[in-house]
Coordinates of C-alpha atoms in Angstrom, one line a residue:
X1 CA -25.3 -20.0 -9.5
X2 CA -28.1 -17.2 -10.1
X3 CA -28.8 -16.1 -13.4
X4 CA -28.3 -13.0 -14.2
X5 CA -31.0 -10.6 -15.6
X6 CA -30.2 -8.2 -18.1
X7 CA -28.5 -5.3 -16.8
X8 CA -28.1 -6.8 -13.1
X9 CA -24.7 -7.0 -11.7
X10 CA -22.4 -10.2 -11.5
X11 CA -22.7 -12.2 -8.5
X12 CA -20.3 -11.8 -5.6
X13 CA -19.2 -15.3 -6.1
X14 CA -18.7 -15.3 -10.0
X15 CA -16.7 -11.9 -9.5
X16 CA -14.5 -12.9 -6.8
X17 CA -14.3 -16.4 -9.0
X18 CA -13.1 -14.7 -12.3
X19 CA -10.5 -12.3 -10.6
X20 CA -8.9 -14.7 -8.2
X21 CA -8.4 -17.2 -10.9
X22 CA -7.7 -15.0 -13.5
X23 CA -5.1 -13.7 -11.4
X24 CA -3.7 -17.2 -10.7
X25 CA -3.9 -18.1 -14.2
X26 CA -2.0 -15.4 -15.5
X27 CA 0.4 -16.0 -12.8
X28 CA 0.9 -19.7 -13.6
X29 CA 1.4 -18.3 -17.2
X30 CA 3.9 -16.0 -16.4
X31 CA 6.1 -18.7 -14.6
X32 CA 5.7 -21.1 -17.4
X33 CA 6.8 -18.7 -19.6
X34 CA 9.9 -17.6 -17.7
X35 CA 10.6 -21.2 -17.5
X36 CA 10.4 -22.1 -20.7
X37 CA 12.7 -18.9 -21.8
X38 CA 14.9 -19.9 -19.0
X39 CA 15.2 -23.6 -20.2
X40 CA 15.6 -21.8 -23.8
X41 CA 18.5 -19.3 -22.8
X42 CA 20.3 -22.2 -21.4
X43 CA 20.3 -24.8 -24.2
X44 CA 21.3 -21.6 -26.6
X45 CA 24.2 -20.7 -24.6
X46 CA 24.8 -24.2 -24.1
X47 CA 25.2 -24.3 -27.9
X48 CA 27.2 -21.2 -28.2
X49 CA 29.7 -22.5 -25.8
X50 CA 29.8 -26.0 -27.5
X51 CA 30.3 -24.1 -31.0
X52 CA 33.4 -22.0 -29.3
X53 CA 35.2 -24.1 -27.8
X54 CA 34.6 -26.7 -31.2
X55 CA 35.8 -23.8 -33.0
X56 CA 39.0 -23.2 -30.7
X57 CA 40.0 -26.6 -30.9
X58 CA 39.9 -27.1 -35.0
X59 CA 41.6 -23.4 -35.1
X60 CA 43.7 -24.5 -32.4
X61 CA 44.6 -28.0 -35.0
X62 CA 44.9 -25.8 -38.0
X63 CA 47.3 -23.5 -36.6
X64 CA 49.4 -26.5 -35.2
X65 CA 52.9 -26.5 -37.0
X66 CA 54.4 -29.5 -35.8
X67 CA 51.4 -32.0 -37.2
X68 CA 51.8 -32.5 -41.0
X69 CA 48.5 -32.1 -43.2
X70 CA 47.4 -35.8 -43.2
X71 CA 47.8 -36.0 -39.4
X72 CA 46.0 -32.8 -38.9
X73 CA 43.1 -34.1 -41.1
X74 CA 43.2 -36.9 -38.9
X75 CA 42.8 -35.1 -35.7
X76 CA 39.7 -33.2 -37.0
X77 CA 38.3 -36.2 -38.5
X78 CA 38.6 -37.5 -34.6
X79 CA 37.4 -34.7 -33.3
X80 CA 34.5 -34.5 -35.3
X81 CA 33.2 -37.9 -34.6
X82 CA 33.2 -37.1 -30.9
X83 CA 29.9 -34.5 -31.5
X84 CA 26.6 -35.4 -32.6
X85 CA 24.9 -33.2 -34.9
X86 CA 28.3 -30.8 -36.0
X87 CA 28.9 -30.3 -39.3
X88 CA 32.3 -28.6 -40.2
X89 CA 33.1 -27.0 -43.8
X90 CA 36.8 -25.1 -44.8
X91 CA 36.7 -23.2 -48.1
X92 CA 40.0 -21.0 -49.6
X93 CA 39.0 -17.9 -50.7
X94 CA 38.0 -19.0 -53.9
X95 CA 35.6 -21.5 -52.7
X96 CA 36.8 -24.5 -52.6
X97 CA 36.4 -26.9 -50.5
X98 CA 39.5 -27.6 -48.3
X99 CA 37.7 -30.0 -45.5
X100 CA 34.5 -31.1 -45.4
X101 CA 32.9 -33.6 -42.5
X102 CA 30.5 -36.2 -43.7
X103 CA 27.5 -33.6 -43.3
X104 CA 29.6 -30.6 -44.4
X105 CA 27.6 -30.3 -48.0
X106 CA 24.9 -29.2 -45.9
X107 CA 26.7 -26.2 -45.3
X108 CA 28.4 -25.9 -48.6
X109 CA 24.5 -25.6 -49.8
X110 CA 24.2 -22.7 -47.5
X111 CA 26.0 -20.4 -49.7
X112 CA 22.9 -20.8 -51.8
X113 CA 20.7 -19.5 -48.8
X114 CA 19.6 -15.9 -49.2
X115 CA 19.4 -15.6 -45.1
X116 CA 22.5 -17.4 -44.4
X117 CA 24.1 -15.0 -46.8
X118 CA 22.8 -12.0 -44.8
X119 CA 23.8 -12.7 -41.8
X120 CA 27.6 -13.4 -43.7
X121 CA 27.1 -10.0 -45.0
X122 CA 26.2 -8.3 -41.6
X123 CA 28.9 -7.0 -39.5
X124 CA 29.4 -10.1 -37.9
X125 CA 33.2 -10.3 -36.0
X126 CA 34.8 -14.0 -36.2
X127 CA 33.5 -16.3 -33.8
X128 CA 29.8 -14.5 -33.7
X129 CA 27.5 -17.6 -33.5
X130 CA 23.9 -17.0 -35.3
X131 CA 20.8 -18.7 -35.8
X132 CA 19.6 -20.4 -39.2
X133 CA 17.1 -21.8 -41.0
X134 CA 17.7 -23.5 -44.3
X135 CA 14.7 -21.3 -46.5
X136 CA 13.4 -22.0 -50.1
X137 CA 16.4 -21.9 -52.0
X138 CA 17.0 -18.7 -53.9
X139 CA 18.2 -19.7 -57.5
X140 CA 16.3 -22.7 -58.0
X141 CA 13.0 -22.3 -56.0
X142 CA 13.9 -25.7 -54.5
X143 CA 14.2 -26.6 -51.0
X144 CA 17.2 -27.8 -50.2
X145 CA 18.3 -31.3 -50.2
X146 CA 19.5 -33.1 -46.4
X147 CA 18.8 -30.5 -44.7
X148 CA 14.7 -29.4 -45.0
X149 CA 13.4 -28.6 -41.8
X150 CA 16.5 -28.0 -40.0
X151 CA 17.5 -25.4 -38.0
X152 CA 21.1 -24.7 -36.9
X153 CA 23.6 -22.1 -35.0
X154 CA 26.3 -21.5 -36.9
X155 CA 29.5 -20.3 -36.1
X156 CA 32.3 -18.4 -38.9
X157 CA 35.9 -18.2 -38.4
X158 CA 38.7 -17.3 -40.9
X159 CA 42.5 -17.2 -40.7
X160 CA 45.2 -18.8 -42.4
X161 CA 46.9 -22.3 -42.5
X162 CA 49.0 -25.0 -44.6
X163 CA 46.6 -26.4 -46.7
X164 CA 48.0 -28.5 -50.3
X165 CA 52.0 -27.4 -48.8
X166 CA 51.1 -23.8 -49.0
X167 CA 49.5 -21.2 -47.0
X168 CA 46.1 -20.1 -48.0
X169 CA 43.3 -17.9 -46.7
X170 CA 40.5 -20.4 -45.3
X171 CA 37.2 -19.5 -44.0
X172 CA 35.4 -21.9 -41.1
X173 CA 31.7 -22.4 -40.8
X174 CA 30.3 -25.0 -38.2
X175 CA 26.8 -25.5 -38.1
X176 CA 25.1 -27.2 -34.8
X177 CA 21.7 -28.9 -35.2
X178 CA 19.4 -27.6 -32.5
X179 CA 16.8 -29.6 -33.9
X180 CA 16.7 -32.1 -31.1
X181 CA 16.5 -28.6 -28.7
X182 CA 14.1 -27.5 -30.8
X183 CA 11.7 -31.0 -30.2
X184 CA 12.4 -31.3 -26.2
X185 CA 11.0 -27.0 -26.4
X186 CA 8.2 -27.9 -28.1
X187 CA 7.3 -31.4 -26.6
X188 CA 7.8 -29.3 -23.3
X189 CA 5.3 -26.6 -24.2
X190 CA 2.8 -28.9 -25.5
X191 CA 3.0 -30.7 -22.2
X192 CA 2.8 -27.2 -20.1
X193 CA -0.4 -26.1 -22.5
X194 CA -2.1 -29.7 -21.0
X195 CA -0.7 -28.8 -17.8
X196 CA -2.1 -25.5 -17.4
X197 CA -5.5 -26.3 -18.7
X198 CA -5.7 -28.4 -16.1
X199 CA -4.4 -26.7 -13.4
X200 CA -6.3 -23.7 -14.6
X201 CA -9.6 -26.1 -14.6
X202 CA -8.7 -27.1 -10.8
X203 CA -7.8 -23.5 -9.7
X204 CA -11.1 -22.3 -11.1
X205 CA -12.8 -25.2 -9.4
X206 CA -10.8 -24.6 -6.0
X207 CA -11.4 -21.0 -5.9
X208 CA -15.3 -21.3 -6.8
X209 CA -15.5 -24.0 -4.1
X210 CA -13.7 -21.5 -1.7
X211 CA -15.3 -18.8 -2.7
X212 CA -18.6 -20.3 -1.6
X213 CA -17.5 -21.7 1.4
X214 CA -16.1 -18.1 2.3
X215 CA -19.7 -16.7 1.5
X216 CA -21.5 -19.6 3.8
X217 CA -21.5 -16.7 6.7
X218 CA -23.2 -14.3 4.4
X219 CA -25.7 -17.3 3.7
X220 CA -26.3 -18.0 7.3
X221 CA -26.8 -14.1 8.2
X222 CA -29.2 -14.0 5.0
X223 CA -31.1 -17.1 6.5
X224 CA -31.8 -15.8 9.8
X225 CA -32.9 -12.5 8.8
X226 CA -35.7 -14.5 6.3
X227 CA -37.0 -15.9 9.1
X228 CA -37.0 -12.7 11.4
X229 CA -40.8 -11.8 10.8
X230 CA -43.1 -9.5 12.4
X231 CA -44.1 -11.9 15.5
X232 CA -40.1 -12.4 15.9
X233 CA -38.9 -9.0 16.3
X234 CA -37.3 -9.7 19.8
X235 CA -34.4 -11.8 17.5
X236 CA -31.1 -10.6 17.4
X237 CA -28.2 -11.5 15.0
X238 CA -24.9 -12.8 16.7
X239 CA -22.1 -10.4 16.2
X240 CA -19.3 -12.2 17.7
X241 CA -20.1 -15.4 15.5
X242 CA -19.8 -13.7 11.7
X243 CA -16.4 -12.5 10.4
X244 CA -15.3 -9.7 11.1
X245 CA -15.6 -8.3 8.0
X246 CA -19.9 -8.7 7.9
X247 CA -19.6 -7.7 12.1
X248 CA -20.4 -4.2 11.2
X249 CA -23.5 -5.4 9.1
X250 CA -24.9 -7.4 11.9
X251 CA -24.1 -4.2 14.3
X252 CA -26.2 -2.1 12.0
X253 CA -28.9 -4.9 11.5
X254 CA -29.7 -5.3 15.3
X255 CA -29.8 -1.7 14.9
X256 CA -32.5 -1.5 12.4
X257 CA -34.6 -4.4 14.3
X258 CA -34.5 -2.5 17.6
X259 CA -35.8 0.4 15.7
X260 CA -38.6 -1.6 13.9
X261 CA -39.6 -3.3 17.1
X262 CA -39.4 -0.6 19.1
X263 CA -42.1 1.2 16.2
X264 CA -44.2 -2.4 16.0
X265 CA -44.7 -2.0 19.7
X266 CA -45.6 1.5 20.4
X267 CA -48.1 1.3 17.5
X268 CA -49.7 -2.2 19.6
X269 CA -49.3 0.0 22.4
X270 CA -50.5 3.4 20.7
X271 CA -54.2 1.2 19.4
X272 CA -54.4 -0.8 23.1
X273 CA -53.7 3.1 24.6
X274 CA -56.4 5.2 22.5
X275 CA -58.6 2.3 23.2
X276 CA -58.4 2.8 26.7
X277 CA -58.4 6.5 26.3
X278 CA -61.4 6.6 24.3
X279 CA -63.4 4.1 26.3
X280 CA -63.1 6.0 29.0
X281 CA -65.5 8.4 28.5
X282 CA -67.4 6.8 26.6
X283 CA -68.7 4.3 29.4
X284 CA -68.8 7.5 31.9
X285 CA -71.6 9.1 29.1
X286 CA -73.8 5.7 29.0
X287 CA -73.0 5.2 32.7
X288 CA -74.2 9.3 33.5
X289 CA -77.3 8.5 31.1
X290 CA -78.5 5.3 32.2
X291 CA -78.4 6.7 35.7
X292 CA -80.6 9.6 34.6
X293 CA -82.6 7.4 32.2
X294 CA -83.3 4.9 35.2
X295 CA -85.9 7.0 37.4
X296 CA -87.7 10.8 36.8
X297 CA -85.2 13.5 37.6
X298 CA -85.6 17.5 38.1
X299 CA -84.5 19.9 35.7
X300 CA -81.3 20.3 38.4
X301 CA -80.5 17.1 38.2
X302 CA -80.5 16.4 34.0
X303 CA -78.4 19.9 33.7
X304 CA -75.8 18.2 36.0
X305 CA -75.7 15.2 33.9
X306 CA -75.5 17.4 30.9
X307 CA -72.8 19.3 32.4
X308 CA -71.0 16.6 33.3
X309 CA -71.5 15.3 29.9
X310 CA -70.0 18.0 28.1
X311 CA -66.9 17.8 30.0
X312 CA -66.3 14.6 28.6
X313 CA -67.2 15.6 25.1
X314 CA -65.1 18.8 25.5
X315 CA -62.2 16.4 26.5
X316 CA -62.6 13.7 23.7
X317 CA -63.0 16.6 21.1
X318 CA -59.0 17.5 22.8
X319 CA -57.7 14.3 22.4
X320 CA -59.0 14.3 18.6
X321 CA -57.7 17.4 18.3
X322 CA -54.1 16.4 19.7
X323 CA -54.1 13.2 18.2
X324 CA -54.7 15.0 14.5
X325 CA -51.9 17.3 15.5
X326 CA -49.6 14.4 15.9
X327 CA -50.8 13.0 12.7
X328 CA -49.9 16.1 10.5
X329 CA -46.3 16.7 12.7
X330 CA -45.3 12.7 11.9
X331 CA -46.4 13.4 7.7
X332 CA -44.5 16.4 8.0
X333 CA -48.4 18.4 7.1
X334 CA -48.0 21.6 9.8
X335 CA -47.4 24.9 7.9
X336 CA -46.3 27.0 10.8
X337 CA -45.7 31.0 10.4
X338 CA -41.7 31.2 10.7
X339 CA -40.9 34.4 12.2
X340 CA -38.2 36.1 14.9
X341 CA -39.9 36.6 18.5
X342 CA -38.6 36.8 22.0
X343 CA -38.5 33.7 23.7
X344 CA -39.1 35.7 27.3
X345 CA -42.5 37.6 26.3
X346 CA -43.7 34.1 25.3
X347 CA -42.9 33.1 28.6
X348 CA -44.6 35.7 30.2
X349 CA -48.0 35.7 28.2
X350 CA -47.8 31.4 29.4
X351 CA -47.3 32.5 32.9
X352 CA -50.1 35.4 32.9
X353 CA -52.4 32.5 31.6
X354 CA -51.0 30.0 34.6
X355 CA -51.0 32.5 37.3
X356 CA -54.3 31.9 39.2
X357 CA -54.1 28.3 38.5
X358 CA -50.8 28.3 39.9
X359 CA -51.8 30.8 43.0
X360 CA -54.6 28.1 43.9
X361 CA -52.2 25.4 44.2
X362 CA -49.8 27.7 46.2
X363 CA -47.2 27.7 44.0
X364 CA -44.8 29.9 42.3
X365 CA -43.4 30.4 38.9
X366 CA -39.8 32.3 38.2
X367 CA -38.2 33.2 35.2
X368 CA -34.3 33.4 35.0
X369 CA -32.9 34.5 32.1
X370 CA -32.9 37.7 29.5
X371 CA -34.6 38.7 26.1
X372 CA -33.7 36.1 23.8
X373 CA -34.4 36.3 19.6
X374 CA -35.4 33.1 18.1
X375 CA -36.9 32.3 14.8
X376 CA -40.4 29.6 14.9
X377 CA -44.1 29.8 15.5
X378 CA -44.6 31.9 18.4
X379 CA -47.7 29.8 18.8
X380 CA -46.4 26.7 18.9
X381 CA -44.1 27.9 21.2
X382 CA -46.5 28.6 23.6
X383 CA -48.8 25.4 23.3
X384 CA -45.1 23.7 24.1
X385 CA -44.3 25.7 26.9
X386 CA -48.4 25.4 28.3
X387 CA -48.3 21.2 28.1
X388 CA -44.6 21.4 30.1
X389 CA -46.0 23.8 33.0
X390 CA -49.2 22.1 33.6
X391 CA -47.5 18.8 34.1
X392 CA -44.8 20.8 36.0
X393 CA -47.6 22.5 38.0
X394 CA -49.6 18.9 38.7
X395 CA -46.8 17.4 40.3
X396 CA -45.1 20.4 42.5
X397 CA -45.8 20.2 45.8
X398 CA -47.6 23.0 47.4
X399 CA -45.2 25.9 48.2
X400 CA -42.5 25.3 46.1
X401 CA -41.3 27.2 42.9
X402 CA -41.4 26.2 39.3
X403 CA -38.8 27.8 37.3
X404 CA -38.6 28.6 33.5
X405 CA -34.5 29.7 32.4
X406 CA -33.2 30.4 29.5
X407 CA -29.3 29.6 29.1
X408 CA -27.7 31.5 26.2
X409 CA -25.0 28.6 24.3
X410 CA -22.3 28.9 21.7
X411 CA -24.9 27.6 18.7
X412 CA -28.6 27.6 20.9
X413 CA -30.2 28.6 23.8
X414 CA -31.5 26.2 26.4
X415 CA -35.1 26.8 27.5
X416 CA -35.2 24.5 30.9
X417 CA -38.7 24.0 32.9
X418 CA -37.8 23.0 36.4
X419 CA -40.3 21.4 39.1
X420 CA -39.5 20.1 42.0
X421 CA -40.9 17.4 43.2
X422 CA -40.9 13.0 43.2
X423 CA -38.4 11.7 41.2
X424 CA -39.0 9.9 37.8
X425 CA -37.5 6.5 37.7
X426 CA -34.9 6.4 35.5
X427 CA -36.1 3.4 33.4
X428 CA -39.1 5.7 32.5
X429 CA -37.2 8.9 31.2
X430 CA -36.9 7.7 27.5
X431 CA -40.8 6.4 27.4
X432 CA -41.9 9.9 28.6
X433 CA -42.5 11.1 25.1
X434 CA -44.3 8.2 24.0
X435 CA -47.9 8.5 23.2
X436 CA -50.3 7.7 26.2
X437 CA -47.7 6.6 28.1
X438 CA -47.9 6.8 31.9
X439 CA -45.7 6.7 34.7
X440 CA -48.1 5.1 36.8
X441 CA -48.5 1.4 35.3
X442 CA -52.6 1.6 36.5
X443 CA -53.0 4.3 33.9
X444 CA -55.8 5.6 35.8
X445 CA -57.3 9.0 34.4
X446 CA -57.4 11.6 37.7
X447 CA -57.9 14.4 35.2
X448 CA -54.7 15.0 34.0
X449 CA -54.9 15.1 30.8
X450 CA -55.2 13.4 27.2
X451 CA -51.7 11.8 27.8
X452 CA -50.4 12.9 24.5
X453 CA -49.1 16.5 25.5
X454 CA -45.4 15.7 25.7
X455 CA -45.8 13.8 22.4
X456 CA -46.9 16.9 21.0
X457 CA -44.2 18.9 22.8
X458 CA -41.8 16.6 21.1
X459 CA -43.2 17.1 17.9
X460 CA -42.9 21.0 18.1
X461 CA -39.5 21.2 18.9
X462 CA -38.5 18.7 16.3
X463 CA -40.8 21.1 13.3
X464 CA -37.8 23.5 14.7
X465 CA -35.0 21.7 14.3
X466 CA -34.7 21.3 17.8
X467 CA -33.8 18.5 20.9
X468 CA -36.0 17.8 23.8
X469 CA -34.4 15.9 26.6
X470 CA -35.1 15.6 30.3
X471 CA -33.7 14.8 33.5
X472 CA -35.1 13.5 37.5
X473 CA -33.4 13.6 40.2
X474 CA -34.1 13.5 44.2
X475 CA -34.0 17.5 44.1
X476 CA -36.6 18.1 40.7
X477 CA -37.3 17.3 37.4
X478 CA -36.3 19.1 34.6
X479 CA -37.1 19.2 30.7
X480 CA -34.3 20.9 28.8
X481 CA -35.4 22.2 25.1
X482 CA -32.3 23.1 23.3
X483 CA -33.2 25.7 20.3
X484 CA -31.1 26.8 17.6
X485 CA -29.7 30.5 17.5
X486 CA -31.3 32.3 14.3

């Protein structure tokens, strides 16, 4: 079991531990003690039926006038001796003794007892049974004699009978020693108190042991995912082998992993990419030099090699500048001017710029839509919509039609550049905003570009809380930029 730091939570296991078993426990303890009140209920009323009918029986021999007083004394005397643990006392109303059983001077010292008095002196009817318990006698300070540690119900009667050949007032008390109750209660408890440590001891044990056993799916997950590392990416946790309860968790770990890999890879591929990229170049400037380098060349000649150096310097010093720009979009660094422009001029200051480009290439560029108020960076704007219809205009077939809409929605407009043109394969559409990535697996540069333009287009519509999505079919391809109303 982990120890606990100061001010760290409980362990899983130790809380589910306590609050099952406490739960059990208190539920063992609750049917031991209905069990024992229930075991206690029925030896009371067990007494309280004995003492009744006892006390129908004597009344019943008292009030009998065929039997003559030394035959009725007889038939208590006989009755008596069939009980264990009944004393029986008859006073007058003066106090005197009129029958007493062999134990009866135990009750006869009751008159002594302050709390056998009180419940005497209580609105008790005849034939109310109570409980006593013989206490430090009153008067003297004594305890009293035959009858310490003693408890008894007691039942009073009172009527009138033949007692000495004449009637007299006589009043009935029979006491019944629960005391051997009293021991099985208590010799009972003592053996439930045992019984429940134990039990309690073996629940706690049972539950922990379950508990941990229930937990050895959480263990397993946690045990794969320390050995998923950064060369293991590709491994996946089993959903359909955990509970269903941690199913969700594995769901949403696979989840996570994709994510991660997908971000390990494009940043192997990103390094392996601007490699490439920068390479490039480079090893065309040493190639163009040593060339010129190797033998004596006219002033002609070194200005071509200058020019043609330049172009490759103007080119790097674009993909430095691109590649920055990504870098400041991803750590959230652009400070772009916020303001409310309409989409459509932008659209027609990119196509004035595109116009002769796209008149050499014999092809043509429409607008469908109407004046649309947004709120961005017209600038940005415009750098998104020049990177979408250079790619558009590279791969349109001569004398064909690009076309830039704008589709008005419920919450944003949709800003769609259309080519037509060769279809994209489907397995490349989500790879298309990656960084330096190509369609054509050779990656071979044919002046197209940095490779990094629909990265930054990406970027830009993100900065404005917008979605870039796009779609290839046999009839064109389309890029769809959904932008949010003001």
């Amino acid at each position: 079991m982990n120890i606990n730091l100061p001010g760290r939570p409980f362990s899983l296991a130790l809380r589910l531990t306590f609050f099952i078993s406490l739960s059990t426990i208190l539920g063992f303890i609750t049917f031991t003690w209905i069990m024992l009140h229930s075991v206690e209920d029925h030896f009371a009323q067990q007494d309280v039926n004995d003492l009744q009918q006892f006390s129908a029986r004597i009344n019943e021999i008292l009030h009998s006038p065929a039997a003559q007083e030394p035959q009725r004394v007889k038939q208590l005397q006989d009755l008596i001796a069939g009980y264990r643990d009944i004393s029986v006392l008859i006073e007058n109303s003066h106090g005197e003794t009129l029958f007493s059983s062999p134990q009866g001077s135990k009750l006869h010292l009751a008159k002594e007892d302050a709390s056998f008095l009180s419940h005497l002196n209580s609105d008790l009817n005849s034939g109310d049974v109570f409980l006593w318990k013989p206490e430090v006698n009153s008067i003297t300070g004594n305890q009293f004699p035959l009858i310490n540690n003693q408890t008894y119900r007691v039942i009073v009667a009172s009527g009138q009978a033949s007692f000495g050949g004449k009637q007299q007032s006589y009043q009935l008390i029979i006491g019944l020693s629960i005391n051997f109750h009293l021991h099985y209660l208590d010799a009972l408890k003592k053996k439930l108190v045992a019984i429940a440590i134990v039990i309690s001891l073996v629940i706690i044990f049972i539950i922990h042991f379950a508990v941990r056993q229930g937990h050895q799916p959480l263990r397993k997950v946690s045990n794969t995912i320390k050995n998923i590392t950064s060369d293991k990416l590709d491994e996946r946790l089993d959903s359909s082998r955990v509970p269903i309860e941690l199913e969700q968790l594995v769901i949403s770990f696979n989840y996570m992993i994709a994510k991660i890999e997908d971000v390990f890879n494009r940043q192997a591929n990103f390094s392996a990419d601007i490699a490439h990229e920068i390479r490039t170049p480079i090893t065309n400037l040493v190639t163009q030099t040593e060339i010129a380098l190797s033998q004596s060349r006219t002033q002609k000649e070194l200005e071509d090699v200058l020019y043609s150096s330049l172009e490759e310097y103007n080119r790097m010093t674009k993909m430095v500048s691109d590649m920055l720009f990504l870098a400041q979009a991803d750590n959230h660094q652009l400070l772009s001017e916020m303001v409310i422009f309409d989409l459509s001029v932008e659209v027609g200051k990119v196509f004035d710029f595109f116009e002769a480009w796209a008149e050499d290439r014999n092809v043509a560029l429409l607008f469908n839509g109407r004046s649309c108020l947004i709120t961005g960076d017209p600038l940005m704007y415009r750098r998104v919509l020049n990177n979408l219809l250079s790619n558009a205009l590279r791969y349109t077939p001569e004398g064909r039609v690009i076309t830039v809409s704008v589709l008005e929605r419920e919450h944003n407009f949709d800003l769609t550049v259309e080519n037509p043109g060769a279809p994209i394969p489907e397995e490349h559409l989500p790879r298309l905003f990656d960084r330096f990535y190509r369609v054509d697996p050779s990656r071979q540069r044919k002046g197209e570009g940095s490779g990094i333009g629909l990265a930054i287009v990406k970027s830009i519509v993100a900065l404005h809380h917008g979605k870039i999505r796009v779609e290839s079919d046999a009839v064109s391809t389309r890029f769809i930029i959904s932008i949010p109303r003001m």
